[in-house]
XYZ file of C-alpha atoms in Angstrom:
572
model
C 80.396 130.635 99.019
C 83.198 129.233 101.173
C 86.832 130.092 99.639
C 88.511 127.198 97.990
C 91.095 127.579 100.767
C 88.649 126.392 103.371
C 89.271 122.780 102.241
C 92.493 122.439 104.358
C 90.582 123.882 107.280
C 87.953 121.451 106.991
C 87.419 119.702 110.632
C 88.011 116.196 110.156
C 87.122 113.252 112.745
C 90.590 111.709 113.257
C 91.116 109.510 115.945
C 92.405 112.198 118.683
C 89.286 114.463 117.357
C 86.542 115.645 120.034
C 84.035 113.712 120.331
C 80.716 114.272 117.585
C 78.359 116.090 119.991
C 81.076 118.604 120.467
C 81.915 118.929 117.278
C 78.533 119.192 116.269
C 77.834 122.046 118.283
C 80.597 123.746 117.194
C 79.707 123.242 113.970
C 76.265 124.648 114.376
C 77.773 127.530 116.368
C 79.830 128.792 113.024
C 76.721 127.702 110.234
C 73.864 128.679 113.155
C 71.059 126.770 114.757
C 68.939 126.454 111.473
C 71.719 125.781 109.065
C 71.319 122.549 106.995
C 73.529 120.112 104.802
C 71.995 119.419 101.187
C 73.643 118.591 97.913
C 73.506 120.181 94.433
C 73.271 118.650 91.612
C 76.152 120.474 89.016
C 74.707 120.643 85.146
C 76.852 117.775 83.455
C 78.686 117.925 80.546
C 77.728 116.677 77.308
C 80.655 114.450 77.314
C 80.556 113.877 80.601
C 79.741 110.488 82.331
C 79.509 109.305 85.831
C 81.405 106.114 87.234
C 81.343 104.046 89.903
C 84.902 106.006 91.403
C 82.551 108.954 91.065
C 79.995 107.689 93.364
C 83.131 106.165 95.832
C 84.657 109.323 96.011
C 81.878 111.250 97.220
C 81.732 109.382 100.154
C 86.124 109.677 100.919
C 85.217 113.488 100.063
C 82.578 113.822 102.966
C 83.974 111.542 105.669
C 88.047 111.652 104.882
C 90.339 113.978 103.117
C 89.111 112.836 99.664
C 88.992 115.228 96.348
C 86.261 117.476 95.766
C 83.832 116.381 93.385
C 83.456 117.894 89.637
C 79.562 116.595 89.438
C 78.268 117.339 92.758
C 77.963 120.186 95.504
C 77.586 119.738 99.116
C 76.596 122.657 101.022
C 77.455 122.799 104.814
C 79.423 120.044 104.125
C 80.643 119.402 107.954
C 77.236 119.034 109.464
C 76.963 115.851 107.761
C 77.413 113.639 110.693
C 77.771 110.322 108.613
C 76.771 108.427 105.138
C 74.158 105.688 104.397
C 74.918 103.874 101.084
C 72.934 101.553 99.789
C 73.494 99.489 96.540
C 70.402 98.076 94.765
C 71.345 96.030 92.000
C 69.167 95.330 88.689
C 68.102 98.321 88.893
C 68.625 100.551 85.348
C 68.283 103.862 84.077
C 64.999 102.357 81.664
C 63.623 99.833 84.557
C 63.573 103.124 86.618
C 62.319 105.374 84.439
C 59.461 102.876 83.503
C 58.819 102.552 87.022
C 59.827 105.187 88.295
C 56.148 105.824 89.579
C 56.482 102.608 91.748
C 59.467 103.709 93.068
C 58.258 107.189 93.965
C 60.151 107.495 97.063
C 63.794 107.896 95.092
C 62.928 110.632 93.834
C 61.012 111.994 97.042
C 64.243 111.817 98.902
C 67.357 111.946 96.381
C 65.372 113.812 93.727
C 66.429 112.851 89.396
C 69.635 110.671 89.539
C 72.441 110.888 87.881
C 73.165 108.009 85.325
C 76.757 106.214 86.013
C 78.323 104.254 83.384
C 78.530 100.521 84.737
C 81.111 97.761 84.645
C 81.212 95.689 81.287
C 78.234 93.148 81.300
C 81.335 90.740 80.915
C 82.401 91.635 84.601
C 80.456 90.034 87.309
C 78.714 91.632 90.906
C 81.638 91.021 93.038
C 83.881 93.636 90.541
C 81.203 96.648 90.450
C 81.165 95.799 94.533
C 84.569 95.912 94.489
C 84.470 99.283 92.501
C 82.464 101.075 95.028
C 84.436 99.625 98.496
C 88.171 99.517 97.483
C 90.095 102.617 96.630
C 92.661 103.113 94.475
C 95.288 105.307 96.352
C 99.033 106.836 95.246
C 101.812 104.861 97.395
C 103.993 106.538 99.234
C 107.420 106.173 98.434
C 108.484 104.413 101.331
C 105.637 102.395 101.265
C 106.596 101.313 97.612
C 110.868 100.658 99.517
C 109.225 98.820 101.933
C 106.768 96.402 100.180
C 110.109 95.525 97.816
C 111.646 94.953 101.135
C 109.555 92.583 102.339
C 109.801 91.134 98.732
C 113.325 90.398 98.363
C 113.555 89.160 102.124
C 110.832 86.312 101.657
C 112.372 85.796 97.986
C 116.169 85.252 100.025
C 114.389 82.838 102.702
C 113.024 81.179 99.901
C 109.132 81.587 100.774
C 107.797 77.964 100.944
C 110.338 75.710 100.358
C 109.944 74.001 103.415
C 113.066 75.307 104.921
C 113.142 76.328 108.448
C 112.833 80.283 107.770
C 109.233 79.845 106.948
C 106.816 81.388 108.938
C 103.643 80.400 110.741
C 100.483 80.600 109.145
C 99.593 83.030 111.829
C 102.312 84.976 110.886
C 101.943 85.221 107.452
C 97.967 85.432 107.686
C 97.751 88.575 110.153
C 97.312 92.012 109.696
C 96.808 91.287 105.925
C 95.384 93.992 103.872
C 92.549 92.654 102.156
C 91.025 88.457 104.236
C 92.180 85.491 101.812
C 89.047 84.943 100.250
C 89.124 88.665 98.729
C 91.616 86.715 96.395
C 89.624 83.530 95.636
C 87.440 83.493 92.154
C 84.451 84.432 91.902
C 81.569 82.447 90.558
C 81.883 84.117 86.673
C 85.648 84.057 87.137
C 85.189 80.180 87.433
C 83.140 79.946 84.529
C 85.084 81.603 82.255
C 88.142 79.700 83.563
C 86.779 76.635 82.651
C 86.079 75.396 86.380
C 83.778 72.231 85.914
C 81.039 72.309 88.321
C 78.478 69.241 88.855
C 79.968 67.792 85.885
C 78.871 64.010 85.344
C 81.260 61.319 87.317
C 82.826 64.403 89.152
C 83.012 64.095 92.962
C 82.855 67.389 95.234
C 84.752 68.927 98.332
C 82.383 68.331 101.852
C 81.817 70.604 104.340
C 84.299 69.949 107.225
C 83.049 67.778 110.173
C 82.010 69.756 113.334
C 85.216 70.095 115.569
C 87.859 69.191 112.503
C 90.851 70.691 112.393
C 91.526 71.615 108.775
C 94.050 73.120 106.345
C 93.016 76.558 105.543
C 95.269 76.889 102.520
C 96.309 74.046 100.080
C 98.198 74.376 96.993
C 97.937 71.574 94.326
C 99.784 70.732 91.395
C 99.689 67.471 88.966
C 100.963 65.864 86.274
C 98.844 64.170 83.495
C 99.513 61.806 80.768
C 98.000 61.059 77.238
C 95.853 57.884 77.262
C 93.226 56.507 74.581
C 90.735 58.683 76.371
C 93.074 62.130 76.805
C 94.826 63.295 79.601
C 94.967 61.085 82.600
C 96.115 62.150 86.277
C 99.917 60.226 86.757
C 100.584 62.253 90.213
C 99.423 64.822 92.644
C 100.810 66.479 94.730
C 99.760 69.051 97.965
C 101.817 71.626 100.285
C 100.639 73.340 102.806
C 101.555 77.219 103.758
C 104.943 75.896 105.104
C 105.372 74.491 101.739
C 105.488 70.802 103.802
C 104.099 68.231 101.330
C 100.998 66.565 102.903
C 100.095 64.480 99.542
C 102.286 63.152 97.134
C 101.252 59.900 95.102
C 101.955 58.692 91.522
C 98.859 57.465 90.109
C 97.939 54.649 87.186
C 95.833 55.891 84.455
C 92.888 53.224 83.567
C 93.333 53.540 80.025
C 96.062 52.179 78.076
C 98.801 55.309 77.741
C 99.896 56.597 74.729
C 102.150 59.215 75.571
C 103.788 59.684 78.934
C 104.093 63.125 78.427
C 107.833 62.951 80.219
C 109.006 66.706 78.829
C 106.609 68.244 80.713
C 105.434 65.474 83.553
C 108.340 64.004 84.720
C 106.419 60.418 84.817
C 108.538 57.488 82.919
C 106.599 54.106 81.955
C 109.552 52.589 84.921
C 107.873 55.188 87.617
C 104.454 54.240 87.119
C 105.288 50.360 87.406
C 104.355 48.505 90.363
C 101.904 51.360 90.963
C 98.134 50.188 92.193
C 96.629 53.453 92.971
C 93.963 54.774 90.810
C 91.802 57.642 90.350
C 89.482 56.864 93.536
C 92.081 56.173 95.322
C 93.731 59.517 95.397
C 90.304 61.254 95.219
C 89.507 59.822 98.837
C 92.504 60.699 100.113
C 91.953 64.404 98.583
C 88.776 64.399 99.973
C 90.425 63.388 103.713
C 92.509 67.124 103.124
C 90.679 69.251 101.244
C 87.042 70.200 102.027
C 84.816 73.012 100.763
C 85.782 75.228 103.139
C 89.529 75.052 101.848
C 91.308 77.598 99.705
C 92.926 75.241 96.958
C 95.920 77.270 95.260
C 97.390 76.763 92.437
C 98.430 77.603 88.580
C 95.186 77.328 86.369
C 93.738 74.754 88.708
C 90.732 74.007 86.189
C 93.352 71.455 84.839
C 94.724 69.520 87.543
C 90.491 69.439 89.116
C 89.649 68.409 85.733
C 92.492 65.465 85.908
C 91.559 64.621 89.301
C 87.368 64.803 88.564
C 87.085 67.185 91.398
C 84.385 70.158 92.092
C 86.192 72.629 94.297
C 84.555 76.090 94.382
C 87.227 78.097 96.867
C 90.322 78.636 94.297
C 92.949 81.189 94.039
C 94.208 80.447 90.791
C 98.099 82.792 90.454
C 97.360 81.990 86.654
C 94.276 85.007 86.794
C 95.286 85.970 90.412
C 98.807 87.990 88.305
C 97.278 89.711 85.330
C 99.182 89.367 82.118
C 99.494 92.756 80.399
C 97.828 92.118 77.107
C 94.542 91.005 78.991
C 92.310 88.619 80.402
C 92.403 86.443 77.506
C 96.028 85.422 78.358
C 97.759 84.082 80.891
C 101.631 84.573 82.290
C 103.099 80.869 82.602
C 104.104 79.915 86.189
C 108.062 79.670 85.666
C 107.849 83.489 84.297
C 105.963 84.231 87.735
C 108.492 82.455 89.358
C 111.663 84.116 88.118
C 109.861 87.563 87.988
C 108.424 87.659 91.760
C 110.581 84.440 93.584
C 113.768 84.893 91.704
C 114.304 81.482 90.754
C 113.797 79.345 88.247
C 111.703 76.125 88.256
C 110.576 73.725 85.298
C 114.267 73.918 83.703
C 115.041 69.657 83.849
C 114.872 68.198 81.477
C 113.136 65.225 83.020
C 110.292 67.326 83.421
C 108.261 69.672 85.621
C 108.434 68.763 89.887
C 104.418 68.820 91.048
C 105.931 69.873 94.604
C 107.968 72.543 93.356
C 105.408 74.273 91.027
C 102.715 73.876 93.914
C 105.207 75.202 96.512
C 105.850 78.529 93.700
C 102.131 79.046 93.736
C 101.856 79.042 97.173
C 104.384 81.572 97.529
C 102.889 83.498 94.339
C 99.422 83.761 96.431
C 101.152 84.562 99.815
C 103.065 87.542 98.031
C 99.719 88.783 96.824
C 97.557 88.134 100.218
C 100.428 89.978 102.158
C 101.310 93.070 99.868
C 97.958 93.697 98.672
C 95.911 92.794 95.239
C 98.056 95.711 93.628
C 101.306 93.567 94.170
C 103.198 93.057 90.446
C 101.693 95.670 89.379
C 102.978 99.307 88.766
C 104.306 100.189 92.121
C 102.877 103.920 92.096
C 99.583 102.797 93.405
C 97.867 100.638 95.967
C 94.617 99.570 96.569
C 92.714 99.821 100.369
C 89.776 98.707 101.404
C 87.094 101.541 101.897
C 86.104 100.878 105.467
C 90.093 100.712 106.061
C 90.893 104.290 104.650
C 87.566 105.893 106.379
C 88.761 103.840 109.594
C 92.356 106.263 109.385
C 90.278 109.131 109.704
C 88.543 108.224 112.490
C 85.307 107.146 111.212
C 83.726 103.876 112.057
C 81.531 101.682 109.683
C 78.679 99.548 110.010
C 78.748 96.816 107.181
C 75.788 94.719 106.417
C 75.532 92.269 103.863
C 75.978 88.774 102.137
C 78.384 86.602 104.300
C 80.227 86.473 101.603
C 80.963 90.122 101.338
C 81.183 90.790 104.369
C 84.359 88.776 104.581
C 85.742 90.374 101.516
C 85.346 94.145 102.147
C 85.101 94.520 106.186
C 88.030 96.181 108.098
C 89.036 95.050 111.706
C 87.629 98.403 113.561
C 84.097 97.853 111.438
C 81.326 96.426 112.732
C 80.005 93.663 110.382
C 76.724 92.035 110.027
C 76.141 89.322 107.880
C 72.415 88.756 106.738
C 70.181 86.467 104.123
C 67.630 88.917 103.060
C 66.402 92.398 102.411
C 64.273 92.227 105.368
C 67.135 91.416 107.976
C 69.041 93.929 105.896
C 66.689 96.651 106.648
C 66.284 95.576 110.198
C 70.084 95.876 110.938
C 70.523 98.634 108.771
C 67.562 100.888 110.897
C 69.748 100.019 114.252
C 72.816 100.878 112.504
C 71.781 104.691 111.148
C 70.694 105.771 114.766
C 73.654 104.448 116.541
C 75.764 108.361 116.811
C 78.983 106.305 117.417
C 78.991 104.873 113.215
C 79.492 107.125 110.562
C 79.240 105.268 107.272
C 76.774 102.444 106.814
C 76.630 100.037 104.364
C 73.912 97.636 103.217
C 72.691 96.156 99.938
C 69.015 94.870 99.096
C 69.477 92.165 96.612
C 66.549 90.564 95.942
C 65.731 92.521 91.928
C 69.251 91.214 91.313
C 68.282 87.514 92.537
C 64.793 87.738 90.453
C 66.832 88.516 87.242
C 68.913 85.480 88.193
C 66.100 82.835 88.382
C 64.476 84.417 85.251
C 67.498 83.647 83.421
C 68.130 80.276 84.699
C 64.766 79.284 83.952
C 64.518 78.430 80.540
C 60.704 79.016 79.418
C 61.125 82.002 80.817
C 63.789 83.245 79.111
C 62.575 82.288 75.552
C 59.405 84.117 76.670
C 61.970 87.272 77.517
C 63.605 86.402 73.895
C 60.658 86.064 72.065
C 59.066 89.324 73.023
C 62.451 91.685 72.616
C 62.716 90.066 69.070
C 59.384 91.185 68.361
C 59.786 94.679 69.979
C 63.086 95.327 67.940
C 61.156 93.921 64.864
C 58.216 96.596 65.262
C 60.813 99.125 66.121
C 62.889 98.627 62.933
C 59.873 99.274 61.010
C 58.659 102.344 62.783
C 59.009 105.746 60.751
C 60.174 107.288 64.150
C 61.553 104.333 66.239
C 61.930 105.070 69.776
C 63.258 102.883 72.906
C 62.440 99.325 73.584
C 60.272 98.752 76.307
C 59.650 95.807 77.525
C 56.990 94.669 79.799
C 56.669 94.393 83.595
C 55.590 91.147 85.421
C 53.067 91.593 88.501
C 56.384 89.744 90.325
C 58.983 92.356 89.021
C 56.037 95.149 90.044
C 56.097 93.345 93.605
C 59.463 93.707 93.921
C 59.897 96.887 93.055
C 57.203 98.048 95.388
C 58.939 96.111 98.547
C 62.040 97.804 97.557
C 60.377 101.915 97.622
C 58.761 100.266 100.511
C 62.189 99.781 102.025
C 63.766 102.650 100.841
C 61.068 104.654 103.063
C 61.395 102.744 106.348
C 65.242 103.262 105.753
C 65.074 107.056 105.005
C 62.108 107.343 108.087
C 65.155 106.175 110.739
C 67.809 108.409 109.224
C 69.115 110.993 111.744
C 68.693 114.601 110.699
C 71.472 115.883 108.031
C 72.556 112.197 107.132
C 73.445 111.957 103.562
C 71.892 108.782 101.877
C 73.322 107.443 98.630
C 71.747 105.111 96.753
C 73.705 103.151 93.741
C 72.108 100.626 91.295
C 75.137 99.310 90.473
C 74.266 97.873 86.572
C 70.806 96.168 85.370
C 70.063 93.099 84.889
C 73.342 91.627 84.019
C 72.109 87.589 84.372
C 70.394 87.471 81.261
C 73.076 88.539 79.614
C 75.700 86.442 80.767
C 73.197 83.522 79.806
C 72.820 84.957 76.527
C 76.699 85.351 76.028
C 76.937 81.742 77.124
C 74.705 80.409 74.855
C 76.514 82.080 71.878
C 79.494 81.418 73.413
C 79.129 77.076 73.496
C 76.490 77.076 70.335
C 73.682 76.478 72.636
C 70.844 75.086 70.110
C 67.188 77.447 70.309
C 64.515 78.391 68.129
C 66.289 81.556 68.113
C 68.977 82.395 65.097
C 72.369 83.416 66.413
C 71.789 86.871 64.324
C 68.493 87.557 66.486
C 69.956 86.472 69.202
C 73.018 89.086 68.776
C 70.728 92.111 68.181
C 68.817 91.087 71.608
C 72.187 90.803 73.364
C 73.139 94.369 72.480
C 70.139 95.741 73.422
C 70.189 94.081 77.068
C 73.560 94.696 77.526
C 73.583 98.403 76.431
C 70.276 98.560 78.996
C 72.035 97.143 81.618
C 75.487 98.702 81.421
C 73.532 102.577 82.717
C 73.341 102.651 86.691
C 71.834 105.238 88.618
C 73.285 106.950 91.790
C 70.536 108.943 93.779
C 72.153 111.317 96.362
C 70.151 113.190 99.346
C 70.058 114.941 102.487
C 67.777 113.853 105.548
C 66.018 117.257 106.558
């Protein structure tokens, strides 16, 4: 066995290194012409548990100057000439091990897998996604001087104020870190927000016309009053990067107003007369600025879009965007922001809040984050990098295939990217992709178990079929003498897909070049039905299910779904 010393003498592909022929040769040279790479298995602890870091750090550990990993040996590590990873969510430890005949060729390549403790159900796909391709990596200390450099020189031009010191958008939107929309919310982060979406007598953002040349950042702010029907919108207001206002309009409630809500509005009964414009007014003229492909910033937006009656699904909202130390469940208020990360205080009139100057501090909030990194505000010892970025520093170029969507998130500059619709053009790419000897680490996901459990658990006769049988399973369980796990049965669909996926799995493995390691990660199970389940307790959702039935059936999905798998293998 190699010396632990032989770690620092590991040849690594750095962007002066020889080129991979070469050192291939030499590597076969010191192992010998029939040497091979494989991976070992270590015994795990009893207390021991896998996580998605785990499975992310393998890869840093092959390809960069990562740490060696505790669960896992790799033998003839260097002759690994790059990594395929491929994520396959839905897919569970008890799905698998149900099925695992089905899905024969997982363990006819990888061998048993190793069980990783998922994400909370609560979290959504894009956070386990974001698990596997960002790293979490120890700033340097003059990386830390530097970052609070930049920070107190934007805070002293006074970011967005409009002032001539501001910078371009091209200047402040290059060589970012992570692309803008890594920071926008997700689909479950909207829902839990309380983002209304296709609500009755709501309007929504349009796609931009072909050829229009439109914002790509907006930050909004209003102020409401309280009418015989509840809040009402009274103004609205929109800056651009620049912090230039490009909307600002007082607008007349069409109920009678009880309250003007001046402490915290600013709007006086002698402001709002004379004033003509109404709700539909301002909405077309939002409408004229804003479209869906927009990012609309601002300070827990679901309130002013809610005022306005507006469906806009591409937010960065500072009010989740800066995590409040006691949790999700509470939010920092925007004049603490403010004075923490602007130094300055806003809101402090007492005639009330200014819509331009709390959209102009959110602006700046979301700027500080998009330029510094998602770890800005918090503990300045670490920082987080995209993987593709940190493999990219050592030399080692990345093929990324995916959702659009994803691939915007989690691609570097120097990676190639390939956005795709479906498994199959996933597989097709991906096949190109593992021959090509210039790419080392590959990237692709086959989604479509995770988008069956999705329609299962949107459609609603399905589901209380799904409910109906677990309650009965659980029931029959209880009263066993020696109960043993649920398990629940397997549509001819779910068997279909299951069989395209081992189907695909093969193809993938058949194009692999000769020592490539493969790594396969399931991610979490089937994580829909429980977030419709949750949902359903959450809002009282009337069934023929009790709530106490339909809390036993949420544990049991949840505890299913929340054990991954990670296969690992050679090609020989």
């Amino acid at each position: 066995m190699r010396s632990p010393k032989h770690k620092t003498q590991n040849p690594v592909s750095k962007p002066e290194s020889a080129t991979n022929a070469t050192a291939s040769s030499t590597f076969f040279d010191i192992y010998g012409p029939e040497a091979k790479a494989d991976v070992v298995f270590k015994t795990p602890d009893a207390d021991s548990t896998l996580n998605l870091q785990d499975v992310q750090g393998l890869v840093t550990w092959v390809l960069a100057e990562g740490f060696m990993p505790s669960w896992i040996f790799i033998k003839n590590k260097p002759l690994i000439p790059k990594v395929v990873m491929l994520y396959v969510p839905g897919l569970d430890a008890a799905l698998y091990m149900s099925q695992s005949k089905i899905l024969s060729g997982l363990k006819e390549f990888c061998g048993n897998p190793r069980a990783v403790l998922a994400l909370s159900c609560v979290s959504d796909r894009m956070q386990t996604i974001d698990a596997l391709l960002t790293c979490k990596l120890k700033r340097k200390r003059n990386e830390v001087d530097s970052a609070l450099k930049k920070h107190d020189q934007t805070s002293e031009q006074g970011g967005c104020s409009g002032g001539s010191n501001n910078p371009s958008s091209m200047e402040v939107l290059k060589d970012l870190p992570f692309p803008i929309t890594y920071y926008t919310l997700t689909a479950k982060e909207l829902e839990d927000n309380g983002y209304c979406h296709d609500q009755p007598g709501f309007v929504s953002t349009l796609p931009a016309p072909s050829g229009c040349c439109l914002y790509e950042m907006l930050a909004l702010d209003c102020e409401m009053c309280v009418t015989s029907e509840g809040f009402e919108l009274t103004r609205i207001s929109l800056v651009d990067i620049k912090g230039q206002v490009v909307l600002d309009k007082l607008v007349k409630p069409s109920n009678r107003i009880i309250d003007y809500n001046t402490r915290y509005s600013g709007i006086t009964c002698e402001m709002l007369n004379g004033v003509t414009t109404g709700l539909k007014d301002v909405q077309e003229d939002f409408l004229k600025l804003v479209y869906k492909e927009t990012i609309l910033v601002g300070h827990s937006l679901e309130n002013d879009l809610l005022a306005l009656k507006i469906s806009h699904d591409l937010v960065i909202d500072t009010a989740v965007l800066y995590k409040h130390p006691r949790g999700a469940s509470y939010k920092t208020a925007l004049r603490v922001l403010t004075r923490r990360f602007l130094s300055r205080e806003i809101q402090e009139s007492r005639n009330g809040h200014d819509s331009i100057e709390d959209a102009r501090a959110a602006m700046e909030l979301a700027l500080l984050k998009i330029r510094h990194g998602p770890e800005f505000g918090s503990p300045p010892s670490f920082m987080r990098k995209k993987l593709l970025t940190v493999l990219n520093d050592y030399g080692k170029t990345s093929s990324f295939i995916d959702d659009i969507s994803i691939v915007r998130r989690y691609t570097s500059e120097a990676s190639h990217a390939f956005p795709v619709a479906s498994d199959v053009e996933a597989l097709s790419k991906a096949k190109k992709e593992v021959k090509n000897d210039k790419v080392h680490f590959v990237w692709t996901q086959f989604s479509e178990l995770n988008s069956y459990f999705k329609n299962q658990a949107e459609d609603t006769d399905k589901l209380n079929a799904k409910l109906a049988e677990m309650i009965s399973l659980l029931t029959c369980n209880k009263k066993s003498t020696t109960p043993k796990g649920i398990k629940f049965s397997v549509t001819s669909e779910l068997k279909d897909i299951l069989t395209c996926i081992d189907t695909r799995i093969r193809s993938l493995y058949h194009e692999l070049p000769a020592n490539t390691m493969l790594i396969i990660c399931t991610g979490h199970g089937d994580t829909a039905i429980v977030h419709r389940l949750r949902k359903m307790l959450r809002e009282q959702i009337e069934t023929t299910v009790s709530r106490e039935k339909l809390v036993k059936v949420l544990e049991e999905l949840q505890a299913q779904a929340e054990v991954a798998l990670c296969f690992v293998g050679v090609k020989h």
